[in-house]
CSV table of C-alpha atoms and ligand atoms in Angstrom, one decimal:
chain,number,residue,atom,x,y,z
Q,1,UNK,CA,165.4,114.1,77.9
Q,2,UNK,CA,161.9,113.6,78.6
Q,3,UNK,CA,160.8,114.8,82.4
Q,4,UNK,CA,158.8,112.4,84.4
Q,5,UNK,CA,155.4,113.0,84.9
Q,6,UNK,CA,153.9,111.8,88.2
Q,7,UNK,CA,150.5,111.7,88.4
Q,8,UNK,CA,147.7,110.9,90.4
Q,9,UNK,CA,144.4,109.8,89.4
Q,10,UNK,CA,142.3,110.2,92.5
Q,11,UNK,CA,139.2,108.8,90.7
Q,12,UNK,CA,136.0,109.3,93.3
Q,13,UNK,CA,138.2,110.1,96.2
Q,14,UNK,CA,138.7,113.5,98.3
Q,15,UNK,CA,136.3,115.8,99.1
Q,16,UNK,CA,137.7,119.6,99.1
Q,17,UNK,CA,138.6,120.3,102.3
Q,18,UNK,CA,140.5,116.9,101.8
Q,19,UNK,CA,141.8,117.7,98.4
Q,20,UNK,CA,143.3,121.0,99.7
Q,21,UNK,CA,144.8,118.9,102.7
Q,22,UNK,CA,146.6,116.6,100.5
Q,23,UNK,CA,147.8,119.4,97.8
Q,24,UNK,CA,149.5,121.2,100.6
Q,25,UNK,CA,151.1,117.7,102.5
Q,26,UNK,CA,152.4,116.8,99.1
Q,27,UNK,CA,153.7,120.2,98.6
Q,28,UNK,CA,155.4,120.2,101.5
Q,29,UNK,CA,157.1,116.9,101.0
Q,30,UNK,CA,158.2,117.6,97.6
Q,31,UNK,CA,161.0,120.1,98.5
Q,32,UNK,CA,163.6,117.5,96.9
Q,33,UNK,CA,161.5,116.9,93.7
Q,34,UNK,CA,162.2,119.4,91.2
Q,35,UNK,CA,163.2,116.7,89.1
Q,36,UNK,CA,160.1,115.4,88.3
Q,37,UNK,CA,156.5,117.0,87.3
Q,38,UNK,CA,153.9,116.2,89.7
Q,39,UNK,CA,150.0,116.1,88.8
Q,40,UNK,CA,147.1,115.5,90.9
Q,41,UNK,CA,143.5,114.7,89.3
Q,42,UNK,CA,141.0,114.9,91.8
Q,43,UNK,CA,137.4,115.0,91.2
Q,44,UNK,CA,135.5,117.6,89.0
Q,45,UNK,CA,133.8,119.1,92.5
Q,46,UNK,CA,137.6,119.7,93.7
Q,47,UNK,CA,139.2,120.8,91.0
Q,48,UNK,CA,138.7,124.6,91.4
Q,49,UNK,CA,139.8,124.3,95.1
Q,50,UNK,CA,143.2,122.0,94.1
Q,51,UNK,CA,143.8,124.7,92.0
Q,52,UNK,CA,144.1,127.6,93.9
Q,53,UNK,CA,145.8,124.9,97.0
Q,54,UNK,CA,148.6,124.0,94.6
Q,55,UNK,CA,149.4,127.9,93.6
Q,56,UNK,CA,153.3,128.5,94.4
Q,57,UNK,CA,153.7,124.6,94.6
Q,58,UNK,CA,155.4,123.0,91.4
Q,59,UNK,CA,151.8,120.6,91.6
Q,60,UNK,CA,149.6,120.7,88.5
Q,61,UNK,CA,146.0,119.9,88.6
Q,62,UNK,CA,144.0,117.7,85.7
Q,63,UNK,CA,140.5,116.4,85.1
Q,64,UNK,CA,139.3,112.7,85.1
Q,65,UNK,CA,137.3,113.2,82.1
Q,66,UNK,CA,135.4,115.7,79.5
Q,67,UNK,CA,132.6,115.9,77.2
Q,68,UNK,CA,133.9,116.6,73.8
Q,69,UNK,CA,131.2,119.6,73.1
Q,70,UNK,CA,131.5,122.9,74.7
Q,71,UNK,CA,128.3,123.3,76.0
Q,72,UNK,CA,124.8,121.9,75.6
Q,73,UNK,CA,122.1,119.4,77.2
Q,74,UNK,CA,124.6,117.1,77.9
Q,75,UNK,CA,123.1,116.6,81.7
Q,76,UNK,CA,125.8,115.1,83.9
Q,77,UNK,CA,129.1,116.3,82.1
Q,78,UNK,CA,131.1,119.1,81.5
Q,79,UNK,CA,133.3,120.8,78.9
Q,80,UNK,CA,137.2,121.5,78.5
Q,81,UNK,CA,136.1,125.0,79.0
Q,82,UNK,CA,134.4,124.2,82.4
Q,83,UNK,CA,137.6,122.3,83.3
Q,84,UNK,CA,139.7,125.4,82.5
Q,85,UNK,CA,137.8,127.8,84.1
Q,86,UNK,CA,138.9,125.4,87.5
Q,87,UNK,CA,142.1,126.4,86.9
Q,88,UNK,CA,143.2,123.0,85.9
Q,89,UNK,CA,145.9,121.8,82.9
Q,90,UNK,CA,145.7,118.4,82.3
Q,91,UNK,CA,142.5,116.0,81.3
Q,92,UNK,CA,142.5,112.2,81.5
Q,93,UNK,CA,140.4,110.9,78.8
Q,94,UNK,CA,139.7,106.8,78.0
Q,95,UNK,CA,140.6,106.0,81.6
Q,96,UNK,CA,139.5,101.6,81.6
Q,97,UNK,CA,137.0,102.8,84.3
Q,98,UNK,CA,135.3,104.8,81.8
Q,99,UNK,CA,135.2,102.3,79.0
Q,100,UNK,CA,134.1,99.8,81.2
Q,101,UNK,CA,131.8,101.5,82.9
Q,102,UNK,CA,130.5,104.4,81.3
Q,103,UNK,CA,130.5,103.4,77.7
Q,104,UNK,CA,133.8,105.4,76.2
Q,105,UNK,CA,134.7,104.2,73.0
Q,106,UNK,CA,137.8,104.8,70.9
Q,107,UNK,CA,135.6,106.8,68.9
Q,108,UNK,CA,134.8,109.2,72.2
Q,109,UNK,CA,138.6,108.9,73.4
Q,110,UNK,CA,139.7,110.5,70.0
Q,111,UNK,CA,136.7,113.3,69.7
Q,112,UNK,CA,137.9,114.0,73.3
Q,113,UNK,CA,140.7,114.3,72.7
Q,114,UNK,CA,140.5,116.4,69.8
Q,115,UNK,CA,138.3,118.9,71.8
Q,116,UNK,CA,141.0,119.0,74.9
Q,117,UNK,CA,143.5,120.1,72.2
Q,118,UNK,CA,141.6,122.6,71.0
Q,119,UNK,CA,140.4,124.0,74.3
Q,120,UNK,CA,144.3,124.0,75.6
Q,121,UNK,CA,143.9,121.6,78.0
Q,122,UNK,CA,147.0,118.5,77.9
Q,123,UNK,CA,145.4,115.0,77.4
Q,124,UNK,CA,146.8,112.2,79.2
Q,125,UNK,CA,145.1,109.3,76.8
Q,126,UNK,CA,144.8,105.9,78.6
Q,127,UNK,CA,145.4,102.6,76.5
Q,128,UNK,CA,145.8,99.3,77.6
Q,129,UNK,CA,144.3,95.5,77.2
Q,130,UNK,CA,142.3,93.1,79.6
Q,131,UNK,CA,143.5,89.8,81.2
Q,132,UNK,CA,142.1,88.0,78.7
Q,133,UNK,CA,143.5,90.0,75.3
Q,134,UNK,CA,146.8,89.7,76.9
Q,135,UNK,CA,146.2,85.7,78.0
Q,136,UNK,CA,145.1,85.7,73.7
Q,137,UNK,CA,148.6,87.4,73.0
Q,138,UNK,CA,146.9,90.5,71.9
Q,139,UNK,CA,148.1,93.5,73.8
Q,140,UNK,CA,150.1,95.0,71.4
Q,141,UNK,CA,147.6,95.0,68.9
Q,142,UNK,CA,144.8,96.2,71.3
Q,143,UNK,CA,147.2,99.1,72.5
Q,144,UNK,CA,148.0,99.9,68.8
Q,145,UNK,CA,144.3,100.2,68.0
Q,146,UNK,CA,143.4,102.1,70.7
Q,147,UNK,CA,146.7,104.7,70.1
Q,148,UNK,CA,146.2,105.0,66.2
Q,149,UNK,CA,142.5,105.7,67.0
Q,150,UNK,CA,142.9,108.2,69.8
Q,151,UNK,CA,145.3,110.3,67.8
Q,152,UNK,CA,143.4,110.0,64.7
Q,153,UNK,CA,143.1,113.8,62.7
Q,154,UNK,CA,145.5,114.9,64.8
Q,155,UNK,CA,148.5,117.5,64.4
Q,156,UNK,CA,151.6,116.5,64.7
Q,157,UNK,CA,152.2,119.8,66.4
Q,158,UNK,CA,149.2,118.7,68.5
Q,159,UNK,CA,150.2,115.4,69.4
Q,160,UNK,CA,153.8,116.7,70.9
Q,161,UNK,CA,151.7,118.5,73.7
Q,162,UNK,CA,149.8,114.5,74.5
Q,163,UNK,CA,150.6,112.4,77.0
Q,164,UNK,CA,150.1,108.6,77.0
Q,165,UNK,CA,149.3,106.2,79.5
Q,166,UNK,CA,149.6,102.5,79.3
Q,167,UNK,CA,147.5,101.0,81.9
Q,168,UNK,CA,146.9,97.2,81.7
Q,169,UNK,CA,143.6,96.6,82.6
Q,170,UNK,CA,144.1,93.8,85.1
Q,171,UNK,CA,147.0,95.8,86.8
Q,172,UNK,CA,144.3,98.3,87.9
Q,173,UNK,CA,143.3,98.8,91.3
Q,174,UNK,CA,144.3,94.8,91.4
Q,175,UNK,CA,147.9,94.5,93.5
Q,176,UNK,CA,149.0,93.4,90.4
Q,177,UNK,CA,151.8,95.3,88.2
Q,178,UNK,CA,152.8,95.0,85.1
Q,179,UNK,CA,157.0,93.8,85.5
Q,180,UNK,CA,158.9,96.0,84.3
Q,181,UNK,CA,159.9,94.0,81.0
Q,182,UNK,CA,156.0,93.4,80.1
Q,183,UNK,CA,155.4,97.0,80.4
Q,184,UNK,CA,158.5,98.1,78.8
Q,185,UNK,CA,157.7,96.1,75.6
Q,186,UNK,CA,154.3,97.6,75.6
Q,187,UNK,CA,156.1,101.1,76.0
Q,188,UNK,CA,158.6,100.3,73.1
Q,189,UNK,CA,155.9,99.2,70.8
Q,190,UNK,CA,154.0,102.5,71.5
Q,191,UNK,CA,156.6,104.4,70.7
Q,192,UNK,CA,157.7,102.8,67.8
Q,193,UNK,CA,153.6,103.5,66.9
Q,194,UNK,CA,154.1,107.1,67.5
Q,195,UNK,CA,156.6,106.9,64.7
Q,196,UNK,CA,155.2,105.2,62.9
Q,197,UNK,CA,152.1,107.8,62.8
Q,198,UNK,CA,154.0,111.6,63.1
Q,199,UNK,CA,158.1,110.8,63.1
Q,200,UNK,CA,161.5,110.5,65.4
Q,201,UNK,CA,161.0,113.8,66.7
Q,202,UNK,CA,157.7,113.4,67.9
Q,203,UNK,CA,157.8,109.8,69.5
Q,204,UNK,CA,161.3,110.7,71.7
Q,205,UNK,CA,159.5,113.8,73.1
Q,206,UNK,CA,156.1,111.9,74.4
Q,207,UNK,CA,155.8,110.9,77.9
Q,208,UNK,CA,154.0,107.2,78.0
Q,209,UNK,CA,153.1,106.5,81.5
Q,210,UNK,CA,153.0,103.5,83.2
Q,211,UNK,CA,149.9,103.0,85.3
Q,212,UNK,CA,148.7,100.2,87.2
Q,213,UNK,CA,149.4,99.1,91.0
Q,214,UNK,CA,152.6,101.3,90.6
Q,215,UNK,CA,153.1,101.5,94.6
Q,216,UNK,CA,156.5,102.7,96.1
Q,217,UNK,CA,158.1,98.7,96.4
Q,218,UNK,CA,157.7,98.5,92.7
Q,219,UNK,CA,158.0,102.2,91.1
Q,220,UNK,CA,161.8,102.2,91.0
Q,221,UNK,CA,162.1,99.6,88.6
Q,222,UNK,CA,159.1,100.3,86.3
Q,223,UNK,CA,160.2,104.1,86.4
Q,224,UNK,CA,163.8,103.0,85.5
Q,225,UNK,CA,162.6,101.4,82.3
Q,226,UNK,CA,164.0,103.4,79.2
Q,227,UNK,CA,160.7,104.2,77.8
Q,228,UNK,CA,158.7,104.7,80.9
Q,229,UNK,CA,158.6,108.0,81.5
Q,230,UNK,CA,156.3,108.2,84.5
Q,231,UNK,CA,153.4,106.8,86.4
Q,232,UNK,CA,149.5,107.1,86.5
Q,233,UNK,CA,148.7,106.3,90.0
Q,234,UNK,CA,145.2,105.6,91.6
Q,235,UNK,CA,145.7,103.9,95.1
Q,236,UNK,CA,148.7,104.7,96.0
Q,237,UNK,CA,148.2,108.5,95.1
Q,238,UNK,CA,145.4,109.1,97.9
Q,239,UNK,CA,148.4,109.4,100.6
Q,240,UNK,CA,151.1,111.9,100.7
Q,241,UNK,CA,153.9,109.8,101.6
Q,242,UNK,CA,153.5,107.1,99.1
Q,243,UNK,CA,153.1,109.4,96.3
Q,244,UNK,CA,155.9,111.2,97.4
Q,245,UNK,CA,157.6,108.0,97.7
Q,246,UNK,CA,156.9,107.0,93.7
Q,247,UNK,CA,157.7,110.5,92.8
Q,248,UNK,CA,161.1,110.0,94.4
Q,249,UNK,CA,161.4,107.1,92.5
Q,250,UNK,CA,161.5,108.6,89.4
Q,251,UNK,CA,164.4,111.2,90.9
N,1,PEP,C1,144.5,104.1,87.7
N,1,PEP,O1,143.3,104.2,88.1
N,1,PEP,O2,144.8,104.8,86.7
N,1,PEP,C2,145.4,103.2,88.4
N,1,PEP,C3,146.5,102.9,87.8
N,1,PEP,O3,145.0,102.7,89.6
N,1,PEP,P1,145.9,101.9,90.7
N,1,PEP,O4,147.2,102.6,90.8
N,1,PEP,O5,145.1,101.9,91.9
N,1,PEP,O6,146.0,100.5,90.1
């Protein structure tokens, strides 16, 4: 049985004093939800504060992003060891914003990866098409590029501890979900890729998330989808109750 992984990108949101305040509301609220693993990502500038908020709380703490060297004139980033030294567990790496806007390539997703491996930290690797690769009936092999890529050189003993996150680019930030049958397929066919790449084993145990105007209305029946095993959230994660809420969901 894989465990659900709620998880909250809070992308340039929240400064500390904010951060903390939302680490201890969820807490709080999340008496009933030992069921499911909660993660909050906040921003590089909060992530040593979330850290020591969410201690004695089931709440882990991840990064938005990494540089894939561990130190050097790299002005502007920072490594898996900076992240670590936050206190923080998790690392999103390939997130659409950052491919969009900040030049990440499946190249970078994969050295990133690689590094966050190394450096102990658990990647949560985003894949996903745009509005007009899925209107040309090319998702699946967008998604399959982007997966094969991003675990390329990797251990299958490393690739147990990844986490995947299919977030359709048009479904982010947009009010616009996936339904649960188009993101299922895309989850089955991931899977199946997973397989394809390490064996049975390995592809049962990883979590895919689903992320992409997941909101409380709709998380239910995404979550309930065999091979969605949890949700990347941006919006709806910047408010205690309606994370909570989508956490619940996955109950
Ligand atoms: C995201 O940024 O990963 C995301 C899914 O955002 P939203 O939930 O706001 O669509």
């Amino acid at each position: 049985m894989r465990k659900k992984l709620i998880a909250g990108n809070w992308k340039m949101f929240k400064k500390i004093g904010e951060a903390q305040s939302l680490i201890k509301e969820i807490a709080q609220g999340a008496g009933d939800l030992g069921g499911v693993e909660l993660l909050v990502c906040p921003p590089y500038t909060a992530l040593n504060a979330a850290s020591e908020a969410r201690k004695g709380t089931q709440i882990k703490v991840g990064a938005q992003d990494l540089h894939w060297e561990e130190q050097g004139a790299f002005t502007g980033k920072i490594s898996w060891d900076m992240i670590r030294d936050t206190g923080a567990e998790y690392v999103i790496i390939g997130h659409s914003e950052q491919r969009t806007y900040f030049h990440e390539t499946d190249d970078t997703v994969n050295k990133k990866t690689k590094t966050a491996l190394k450096g102990g930290l658990i990647p949560v690797i985003c894949v996903g098409e745009t509005l007009a690769e899925r209107d040309g009936n090319r998702t699946m092999d967008v998604v399959s590029t982007q997966t094969k890529k991003a675990f390329e050189g990797i251990t299958k003993e490393d690739a147990t501890k990844c986490v995947i996150a299919y977030e359709p680019v048009w479904a982010i930030g947009t009010g616009r979900n996936a339904t649960p049958e188009q993101a299922q397929e895309v989850h089955a066919g991931i899977r199946a890729l997973i397989q394809s790449l390490y064996d049975a084993s390995v592809a049962e145990g990883m979590r895919i998330l689903y992320g992409g105007s997941m909101k409380p209305d709709n998380a239910k029946s995404l979550l309930t989808q065999k091979d969605i095993d949890g949700g990347l959230i941006g919006g709806a994660s910047l408010k205690a109750d309606s994370f909570l809420a989508i956490a619940r969901a996955g109950l």
